[in-house]
Tab-separated table of C-alpha atoms in Angstrom:
chain	number	residue	atom	x	y	z
A	1	MET	CA	104.060	104.772	90.875
A	2	ILE	CA	102.498	105.864	94.159
A	3	VAL	CA	103.321	103.624	97.080
A	4	ALA	CA	102.321	103.758	100.723
A	5	CYS	CA	105.086	102.851	103.169
A	6	PRO	CA	104.165	99.595	104.937
A	7	ASP	CA	105.733	100.820	108.178
A	8	CYS	CA	104.581	104.447	108.399
A	9	ASP	CA	101.890	104.784	105.703
A	10	ALA	CA	103.472	107.849	104.056
A	11	LEU	CA	102.466	108.168	100.413
A	12	GLN	CA	105.332	108.744	98.035
A	13	LEU	CA	106.504	108.180	94.509
A	14	ALA	CA	108.827	105.273	93.867
A	15	ALA	CA	110.555	104.591	90.591
A	16	ALA	CA	107.998	102.854	88.455
A	17	ASP	CA	109.847	100.255	86.509
A	18	GLY	CA	106.760	98.654	85.013
A	19	ASP	CA	107.567	95.233	83.738
A	20	ARG	CA	111.267	95.854	83.333
A	21	ASN	CA	112.807	93.655	85.933
A	22	ASP	CA	116.490	94.321	85.575
A	23	GLY	CA	118.730	97.121	86.634
A	24	GLY	CA	116.295	98.709	89.077
A	25	ASP	CA	117.574	100.605	92.092
A	26	GLY	CA	115.900	99.998	95.394
A	27	ALA	CA	113.844	102.629	97.155
A	28	LEU	CA	113.617	103.471	100.858
A	29	CYS	CA	110.845	105.373	102.597
A	30	PHE	CA	111.830	109.023	102.981
A	31	ARG	CA	110.236	109.244	106.397
A	32	CYS	CA	111.015	106.022	108.271
A	33	GLY	CA	113.609	104.301	106.062
A	34	ALA	CA	111.630	101.115	105.352
A	35	MET	CA	112.438	99.268	102.167
A	36	LEU	CA	109.801	100.121	99.588
A	37	VAL	CA	111.233	98.590	96.441
A	38	ARG	CA	113.933	95.988	96.469
A	39	GLY	CA	116.919	96.938	94.363
A	40	GLY	CA	119.257	94.946	92.231
A	41	GLY	CA	118.912	93.612	88.730
A	42	ARG	CA	117.451	90.170	88.657
A	43	GLY	CA	116.406	88.148	85.679
A	44	LEU	CA	112.843	87.048	85.456
A	45	ARG	CA	113.456	83.325	85.634
A	46	LEU	CA	116.201	83.357	88.265
A	47	PRO	CA	114.005	82.951	91.375
A	48	LEU	CA	112.313	80.053	89.625
A	49	ALA	CA	115.715	78.462	89.141
A	50	TYR	CA	116.480	78.874	92.853
A	51	VAL	CA	113.182	77.263	93.794
A	52	ALA	CA	113.651	74.438	91.299
A	53	ALA	CA	117.037	73.700	92.884
A	54	ALA	CA	115.750	74.070	96.434
A	55	LEU	CA	112.856	71.591	96.088
A	56	PRO	CA	114.980	68.426	95.665
A	57	LEU	CA	117.370	69.663	98.354
A	58	LEU	CA	114.474	70.026	100.797
A	59	ALA	CA	113.372	66.478	100.047
A	60	ALA	CA	116.965	65.246	100.455
A	61	THR	CA	117.230	67.067	103.786
A	62	HIS	CA	114.476	64.899	105.158
A	63	VAL	CA	115.682	61.648	103.609
A	64	PHE	CA	119.393	61.665	104.459
A	65	PRO	CA	120.606	61.701	108.068
A	66	ALA	CA	121.661	65.134	109.240
A	67	ILE	CA	123.755	63.846	112.088
A	68	THR	CA	125.336	60.493	112.891
A	69	ILE	CA	126.540	59.284	116.236
A	70	ASP	CA	128.971	56.449	116.925
A	71	GLY	CA	129.989	55.485	120.386
A	72	ALA	CA	129.637	52.936	123.161
A	73	GLY	CA	128.456	50.274	120.753
A	74	THR	CA	125.634	52.318	119.318
A	75	HIS	CA	125.084	53.862	115.953
A	76	VAL	CA	122.323	56.440	115.757
A	77	GLU	CA	121.313	58.396	112.686
A	78	ALA	CA	118.852	61.242	112.827
A	79	THR	CA	117.056	62.809	109.904
A	80	VAL	CA	115.106	66.011	110.330
A	81	LEU	CA	111.850	64.282	109.478
A	82	GLY	CA	112.716	61.335	111.711
A	83	ALA	CA	113.449	63.548	114.677
A	84	ALA	CA	110.121	65.302	114.397
A	85	MET	CA	108.214	62.067	113.852
A	86	ALA	CA	109.898	60.226	116.705
A	87	LEU	CA	108.988	62.945	119.169
A	88	PHE	CA	105.515	63.195	117.753
A	89	VAL	CA	104.824	59.493	118.136
A	90	THR	CA	106.577	58.712	121.371
A	91	ARG	CA	107.445	61.075	124.103
A	92	ALA	CA	106.375	64.672	123.670
A	93	PRO	CA	103.541	65.029	121.170
A	94	ALA	CA	103.095	68.791	121.621
A	95	ILE	CA	106.756	69.612	121.019
A	96	GLY	CA	106.903	66.984	118.278
A	97	ALA	CA	103.965	68.569	116.501
A	98	LEU	CA	105.546	72.010	116.831
A	99	ILE	CA	108.822	70.792	115.338
A	100	PHE	CA	107.053	68.838	112.608
A	101	VAL	CA	105.009	71.863	111.577
A	102	THR	CA	107.813	74.447	111.730
A	103	THR	CA	110.538	72.357	110.092
A	104	VAL	CA	108.687	70.028	107.729
A	105	VAL	CA	105.200	71.242	106.834
A	106	LEU	CA	105.645	75.015	106.642
A	107	PRO	CA	108.984	75.149	104.762
A	108	ALA	CA	107.600	72.717	102.171
A	109	LEU	CA	104.337	74.634	101.880
A	110	HIS	CA	106.232	77.912	101.558
A	111	LEU	CA	108.481	76.598	98.813
A	112	VAL	CA	105.680	74.965	96.827
A	113	GLY	CA	103.585	78.129	97.135
A	114	LEU	CA	106.507	80.253	95.965
A	115	ALA	CA	107.038	77.912	93.004
A	116	TYR	CA	103.372	78.319	92.042
A	117	LEU	CA	103.619	82.123	92.208
A	118	LEU	CA	106.815	82.171	90.182
A	119	LEU	CA	105.330	79.930	87.513
A	120	ALA	CA	102.360	82.270	87.269
A	121	ARG	CA	104.764	85.185	87.000
A	122	ALA	CA	106.752	83.470	84.282
A	123	ALA	CA	103.493	83.009	82.378
A	124	ALA	CA	102.786	86.710	83.052
A	125	ARG	CA	99.047	86.309	83.284
A	126	ARG	CA	96.425	85.653	85.865
A	127	ARG	CA	93.983	83.559	83.918
A	128	GLY	CA	94.526	79.835	84.395
A	129	TRP	CA	96.197	80.236	87.796
A	130	PRO	CA	93.420	79.725	90.319
A	131	ALA	CA	93.595	81.119	93.863
A	132	LEU	CA	96.680	83.189	93.089
A	133	GLY	CA	95.760	85.797	95.690
A	134	THR	CA	95.143	83.171	98.348
A	135	VAL	CA	98.441	81.405	97.641
A	136	PHE	CA	100.237	84.756	97.701
A	137	ARG	CA	98.803	85.634	101.097
A	138	LEU	CA	99.477	82.133	102.410
A	139	VAL	CA	103.143	82.326	101.378
A	140	ARG	CA	103.522	85.672	103.115
A	141	ALA	CA	101.787	84.458	106.265
A	142	ILE	CA	103.847	81.264	106.519
A	143	ARG	CA	107.287	82.817	106.280
A	144	PRO	CA	107.732	83.956	109.918
A	145	TRP	CA	106.793	80.515	111.219
A	146	ALA	CA	109.129	78.367	109.107
A	147	ALA	CA	112.195	77.614	111.192
A	148	LEU	CA	114.618	75.397	109.311
A	149	GLU	CA	117.531	77.803	109.735
A	150	ILE	CA	117.100	77.552	113.478
A	151	LEU	CA	117.175	73.795	113.192
A	152	LEU	CA	120.536	74.065	111.444
A	153	LEU	CA	121.932	76.005	114.367
A	154	ALA	CA	120.346	73.524	116.770
A	155	LEU	CA	122.106	70.673	114.965
A	156	LEU	CA	125.441	72.428	115.470
A	157	VAL	CA	124.777	73.101	119.153
A	158	THR	CA	123.697	69.485	119.675
A	159	SER	CA	126.849	68.225	117.970
A	160	ALA	CA	128.931	70.402	120.269
A	161	LYS	CA	127.106	69.107	123.336
A	162	LEU	CA	127.553	65.473	122.373
A	163	SER	CA	131.051	65.655	120.914
A	164	GLN	CA	132.693	65.218	124.307
A	165	LEU	CA	130.927	61.926	124.878
A	166	VAL	CA	130.630	60.263	121.496
A	167	ALA	CA	131.854	60.581	117.935
A	168	VAL	CA	129.522	62.940	116.091
A	169	ALA	CA	129.651	63.212	112.328
A	170	PRO	CA	127.657	65.439	110.002
A	171	GLY	CA	125.596	63.575	107.437
A	172	ALA	CA	124.497	64.373	103.919
A	173	GLY	CA	121.257	65.786	105.278
A	174	LEU	CA	123.160	68.596	106.984
A	175	TRP	CA	124.815	69.689	103.738
A	176	CYS	CA	121.479	69.476	101.938
A	177	LEU	CA	119.923	71.628	104.645
A	178	MET	CA	122.635	74.276	104.266
A	179	GLY	CA	122.253	74.290	100.492
A	180	PHE	CA	118.488	74.502	100.796
A	181	LEU	CA	118.681	77.476	103.160
A	182	VAL	CA	120.969	79.437	100.829
A	183	LEU	CA	118.737	78.776	97.816
A	184	GLU	CA	115.510	79.428	99.690
A	185	ARG	CA	116.847	82.770	100.928
A	186	ALA	CA	117.967	83.700	97.425
A	187	ALA	CA	114.557	82.770	96.038
A	188	SER	CA	112.492	84.661	98.598
A	189	THR	CA	114.647	87.817	98.582
A	190	SER	CA	114.507	88.042	94.795
A	191	PHE	CA	110.731	87.772	94.914
A	192	ASP	CA	109.325	91.285	94.944
A	193	PRO	CA	105.565	91.336	95.681
A	194	ARG	CA	104.913	94.609	93.877
A	195	ARG	CA	106.688	93.570	90.716
A	196	PHE	CA	104.961	90.224	90.899
A	197	TRP	CA	101.520	91.809	90.817
A	198	GLN	CA	102.558	94.298	88.158
A	199	ARG	CA	103.471	91.412	85.945
A	200	VAL	CA	100.607	89.088	86.707
A	201	GLY	CA	97.961	91.801	86.654
A	202	SER	CA	94.834	92.510	88.627
A	203	ARG	CA	91.777	90.398	88.907
A	204	ALA	CA	89.911	90.173	85.636
B	1	MET	CA	110.355	115.076	98.648
B	2	THR	CA	110.444	116.531	102.118
B	3	THR	CA	107.476	118.769	101.728
B	4	ALA	CA	105.933	120.325	104.774
B	5	THR	CA	102.819	118.176	104.832
B	6	ILE	CA	103.167	114.438	104.712
B	7	LEU	CA	100.247	112.668	103.175
B	8	THR	CA	99.507	109.144	104.291
B	9	ALA	CA	97.366	106.544	102.572
B	10	SER	CA	94.938	106.701	105.436
B	11	SER	CA	94.637	110.510	105.455
B	12	ALA	CA	94.213	110.500	101.663
B	13	ASP	CA	91.331	108.052	102.083
B	14	LEU	CA	93.242	105.274	100.372
B	15	PHE	CA	93.887	101.709	101.415
B	16	SER	CA	97.319	100.131	101.386
B	17	CYS	CA	96.991	96.338	101.200
B	18	GLU	CA	98.932	94.710	104.031
B	19	TRP	CA	99.704	91.669	101.866
B	20	CYS	CA	100.712	93.018	98.457
B	21	ARG	CA	101.073	96.735	99.336
B	22	THR	CA	98.875	97.848	96.494
B	23	VAL	CA	97.386	101.271	97.086
B	24	SER	CA	93.716	101.394	96.194
B	25	ARG	CA	90.750	103.666	96.629
B	26	ALA	CA	88.249	102.996	99.368
B	27	ALA	CA	84.961	101.570	98.206
B	28	ALA	CA	81.869	103.740	98.638
B	29	THR	CA	80.616	101.630	101.527
B	30	GLY	CA	83.664	102.541	103.552
B	31	GLY	CA	83.634	99.964	106.352
B	32	GLY	CA	84.252	96.254	106.678
B	33	GLY	CA	83.797	94.474	103.375
B	34	ASN	CA	86.617	95.890	101.247
B	35	SER	CA	89.049	93.585	99.547
B	36	CYS	CA	92.216	94.356	97.619
B	37	PRO	CA	91.666	94.628	93.853
B	38	ARG	CA	94.932	92.826	93.249
B	39	CYS	CA	95.404	89.963	95.675
B	40	GLY	CA	91.937	89.821	97.202
B	41	GLY	CA	93.193	90.335	100.738
B	42	ARG	CA	90.991	92.095	103.206
B	43	LEU	CA	91.623	95.821	103.330
B	44	ARG	CA	91.989	97.603	106.630
B	45	ARG	CA	93.419	100.990	107.340
B	46	ARG	CA	95.257	99.621	110.340
B	47	LYS	CA	95.584	96.171	111.847
B	48	ARG	CA	92.520	95.364	113.892
B	49	GLN	CA	92.738	96.456	117.533
B	50	SER	CA	96.470	96.406	117.191
B	51	LEU	CA	97.544	97.841	120.538
B	52	GLY	CA	95.084	95.854	122.640
B	53	ARG	CA	95.875	92.538	121.015
B	54	THR	CA	99.616	93.111	121.090
B	55	ALA	CA	99.435	94.042	124.755
B	56	ALA	CA	97.388	90.931	125.574
B	57	TYR	CA	99.876	88.622	123.846
B	58	LEU	CA	102.741	90.404	125.592
B	59	VAL	CA	101.253	90.031	129.059
B	60	ALA	CA	100.656	86.323	128.460
B	61	ALA	CA	104.227	85.909	127.178
B	62	ALA	CA	105.678	87.806	130.138
B	63	VAL	CA	103.782	85.609	132.616
B	64	LEU	CA	104.925	82.411	130.885
B	65	PHE	CA	108.494	83.674	130.790
B	66	VAL	CA	108.797	82.924	134.528
B	67	PRO	CA	108.250	79.142	134.209
B	68	VAL	CA	110.511	79.154	131.129
B	69	ASN	CA	113.431	80.052	133.341
B	70	LEU	CA	112.474	78.078	136.431
B	71	LEU	CA	111.218	74.772	135.027
B	72	PRO	CA	113.648	72.225	133.608
B	73	MET	CA	114.070	72.109	129.849
B	74	MET	CA	115.731	68.738	129.777
B	75	LEU	CA	115.593	65.692	132.038
B	76	THR	CA	118.507	63.296	131.809
B	77	SER	CA	118.488	59.886	133.424
B	78	THR	CA	121.641	57.801	133.573
B	79	PRO	CA	122.494	54.627	135.512
B	80	LEU	CA	124.223	56.921	137.980
B	81	GLY	CA	121.191	59.060	138.641
B	82	ALA	CA	118.923	61.653	137.162
B	83	ARG	CA	119.423	65.337	136.597
B	84	SER	CA	117.379	68.147	135.228
B	85	ASP	CA	118.622	71.193	133.380
B	86	THR	CA	117.054	74.592	133.063
B	87	ILE	CA	118.083	76.906	130.230
B	88	ALA	CA	120.616	78.615	132.459
B	89	SER	CA	122.204	75.426	133.778
B	90	GLY	CA	122.326	73.967	130.270
B	91	ALA	CA	124.120	77.037	128.966
B	92	LEU	CA	126.456	76.945	131.975
B	93	GLY	CA	127.279	73.325	131.170
B	94	LEU	CA	128.166	74.279	127.611
B	95	TRP	CA	130.344	77.108	128.915
B	96	ARG	CA	132.204	74.814	131.342
B	97	SER	CA	132.831	72.268	128.621
B	98	GLY	CA	134.611	74.913	126.590
B	99	SER	CA	131.983	75.873	124.029
B	100	CYS	CA	131.746	79.468	125.173
B	101	VAL	CA	130.358	80.764	121.891
B	102	LEU	CA	127.561	78.204	121.820
B	103	ALA	CA	126.769	78.803	125.478
B	104	VAL	CA	126.335	82.511	124.824
B	105	LEU	CA	124.291	81.699	121.730
B	106	VAL	CA	121.896	79.390	123.578
B	107	PHE	CA	121.500	81.797	126.462
B	108	ALA	CA	120.979	84.759	124.142
B	109	ALA	CA	118.446	82.909	121.984
B	110	SER	CA	116.291	81.537	124.756
B	111	VAL	CA	116.570	84.153	127.519
B	112	ALA	CA	117.789	87.455	126.117
B	113	VAL	CA	115.848	87.437	122.844
B	114	PRO	CA	112.372	86.769	124.319
B	115	LEU	CA	113.013	89.212	127.145
B	116	LEU	CA	114.199	91.985	124.820
B	117	LYS	CA	111.348	91.230	122.445
B	118	ILE	CA	108.753	91.600	125.189
B	119	ALA	CA	110.446	94.784	126.436
B	120	ALA	CA	110.739	96.313	122.962
B	121	LEU	CA	107.140	95.577	121.965
B	122	GLY	CA	105.977	96.778	125.376
B	123	LEU	CA	107.808	100.036	124.802
B	124	LEU	CA	106.234	100.391	121.358
B	125	VAL	CA	102.713	99.670	122.607
B	126	ILE	CA	102.990	102.087	125.512
B	127	SER	CA	104.568	104.868	123.463
B	128	CYS	CA	101.901	104.499	120.774
B	129	HIS	CA	99.156	104.416	123.346
B	130	LEU	CA	100.461	107.697	124.782
B	131	GLY	CA	100.783	109.218	121.315
B	132	SER	CA	104.472	109.850	121.833
B	133	ARG	CA	106.494	111.737	119.244
B	134	TRP	CA	109.755	110.426	120.626
B	135	ARG	CA	112.200	109.024	118.043
B	136	ALA	CA	109.602	107.655	115.650
B	137	ARG	CA	112.188	106.573	113.104
B	138	GLU	CA	114.210	104.648	115.670
B	139	ARG	CA	111.099	103.023	117.089
B	140	THR	CA	110.102	101.879	113.613
B	141	ARG	CA	113.556	100.401	113.162
B	142	LEU	CA	113.239	98.684	116.564
B	143	TYR	CA	110.050	97.033	115.341
B	144	ARG	CA	111.762	95.775	112.199
B	145	VAL	CA	114.551	94.234	114.305
B	146	VAL	CA	112.019	92.574	116.625
B	147	GLU	CA	110.247	91.072	113.612
B	148	LEU	CA	113.496	89.597	112.330
B	149	CYS	CA	114.949	87.985	115.420
B	150	GLY	CA	111.925	86.474	117.119
B	151	ARG	CA	112.080	82.896	115.920
B	152	TRP	CA	115.590	82.235	117.154
B	153	SER	CA	114.225	81.458	120.595
B	154	MET	CA	113.149	78.083	119.226
B	155	LEU	CA	116.807	77.079	119.287
B	156	ASP	CA	116.891	75.474	122.712
B	157	ILE	CA	113.689	73.517	122.075
B	158	PHE	CA	115.216	72.054	118.930
B	159	VAL	CA	118.441	71.210	120.752
B	160	VAL	CA	116.621	69.320	123.495
B	161	ALA	CA	114.466	67.536	120.935
B	162	LEU	CA	117.541	66.418	119.002
B	163	LEU	CA	119.189	65.198	122.189
B	164	VAL	CA	116.074	63.173	122.992
B	165	ILE	CA	116.372	61.444	119.630
B	166	LEU	CA	120.111	60.972	119.645
B	167	VAL	CA	120.983	60.012	123.196
B	168	ARG	CA	119.982	56.449	123.937
B	169	SER	CA	122.988	54.429	124.832
B	170	GLY	CA	124.173	52.691	127.982
B	171	GLY	CA	120.977	53.265	129.888
B	172	THR	CA	121.133	57.011	129.372
B	173	SER	CA	118.056	58.726	128.116
B	174	VAL	CA	116.951	62.309	127.716
B	175	SER	CA	113.438	63.632	127.834
B	176	ILE	CA	111.843	67.005	127.333
B	177	GLY	CA	110.989	68.982	130.438
B	178	PRO	CA	107.980	71.232	130.988
B	179	GLY	CA	110.177	74.318	130.468
B	180	ALA	CA	110.378	73.536	126.757
B	181	LEU	CA	106.618	73.695	126.414
B	182	ALA	CA	106.563	77.040	128.205
B	183	LEU	CA	109.342	78.366	125.956
B	184	ALA	CA	107.439	77.214	122.876
B	185	ALA	CA	104.383	79.083	124.126
B	186	VAL	CA	106.455	82.225	124.753
B	187	VAL	CA	107.914	82.064	121.232
B	188	ALA	CA	104.449	81.646	119.722
B	189	LEU	CA	102.948	84.438	121.820
B	190	THR	CA	105.728	86.938	121.085
B	191	THR	CA	105.527	86.106	117.364
B	192	LEU	CA	101.768	86.730	117.460
B	193	ALA	CA	102.386	89.950	119.394
B	194	SER	CA	104.816	91.297	116.818
B	195	ALA	CA	102.501	90.245	113.980
B	196	SER	CA	99.544	92.083	115.509
B	197	PHE	CA	101.452	95.306	116.160
B	198	ASP	CA	100.978	97.890	113.430
B	199	PRO	CA	104.092	100.097	113.046
B	200	ARG	CA	102.042	102.760	111.282
B	201	LEU	CA	100.546	103.605	114.664
B	202	ILE	CA	103.959	104.953	115.685
B	203	TRP	CA	103.423	107.689	113.110
B	204	ASP	CA	99.652	108.048	113.259
B	205	ARG	CA	99.317	108.956	116.831
B	206	GLN	CA	101.837	111.727	116.830
B	207	ARG	CA	100.349	114.992	117.880
B	208	PRO	CA	101.421	117.941	115.769
B	209	GLY	CA	104.458	119.467	117.434
B	210	LYS	CA	106.047	122.841	117.579
B	211	GLY	CA	109.049	122.679	115.284
B	212	GLU	CA	107.346	120.804	112.517
B	213	ALA	CA	104.536	121.387	110.118
B	214	ARG	CA	101.222	119.865	111.145
B	215	ARG	CA	100.749	116.473	109.676
B	216	GLU	CA	97.847	114.139	109.044
B	217	GLY	CA	95.288	116.323	110.651
B	218	GLY	CA	92.332	114.040	110.038
B	219	VAL	CA	93.640	110.755	111.362
B	220	PRO	CA	91.816	109.654	114.480
């Protein structure tokens, strides 16, 4: 299979594994070292399993409080969704909108899009899956803007800042967020665009 | 396969789709209207006006980086008085309260990362513009690192936003300062800058040198 390196455009041959999805070695560009083909044997349905597990965790992340504060006669719980909404509605709409989009809208859109692609791949055909190319490009475009992992770190920093003043406790939402991030990462790294299109096929 | 002449998709008159990386032949019409036979994405040999757009985003980000560091990120009002914190004073506060690791993290994410990102992309744009042959492999790797670490600058914005939500007891309240908006703009602009830079230009614009075989003669 002839591939062009995405980073330096050099044409080269990479191991063509056709529709065999397990046991493949990765391939790096001979000129600039970019990853051309992701290695590692992965079963066909495994990314779908990751996504299926990540979807309810993402929902749970927004429902359960990520952080709970007790102190000075107050009890405050903050969910990820709640934090974004509260800012959006009340004090800083621009920042609120930014947080809402990067932590709620885009991660959800990315995951749902990935699920759609993986279902199409499991079916191994293009017919009956409308707008596959558009969804594929959307998923790839969204990824750099989704920022839930940064929110996780922000939750830890915030806890550290507040822990001198009040009692801070992690909530179920925080654990859901961690679980979601692990699964989401596993799902998107085991998704190889080239193999995806090999399996699904070109436009009819 | 280290043959003397390195063929690129562009010099072989092929298109490499930027979305799905499928290599396909150029249509007879040549110019604008090509789309990828696989995913339907628009085909271009290189990202459109890559250097100019990247440079424009970088200049805007560099200008906004000044208010990011001077304007307050967070305004705190307590019964005892009000105070405002910039990124630096917030990180210093974390350091003094014993969370040295987090202080370094916050400072690195919101000051060092955007600054290094602007510097690195600036270096790439200038070296490509000059057609430099200097350390192409390392520069490509630099671009990959820049692409990976850009979003972490959002950290401090998220922290302030969480504090706004969480801190409302005993007459104390926190609100977001104008610095946060500037930081958000810098993050967005540097992300756009790295997305509009085309790393293939690092290799395209190399002039044939002495010790090496001539490569890609036809690429403009």
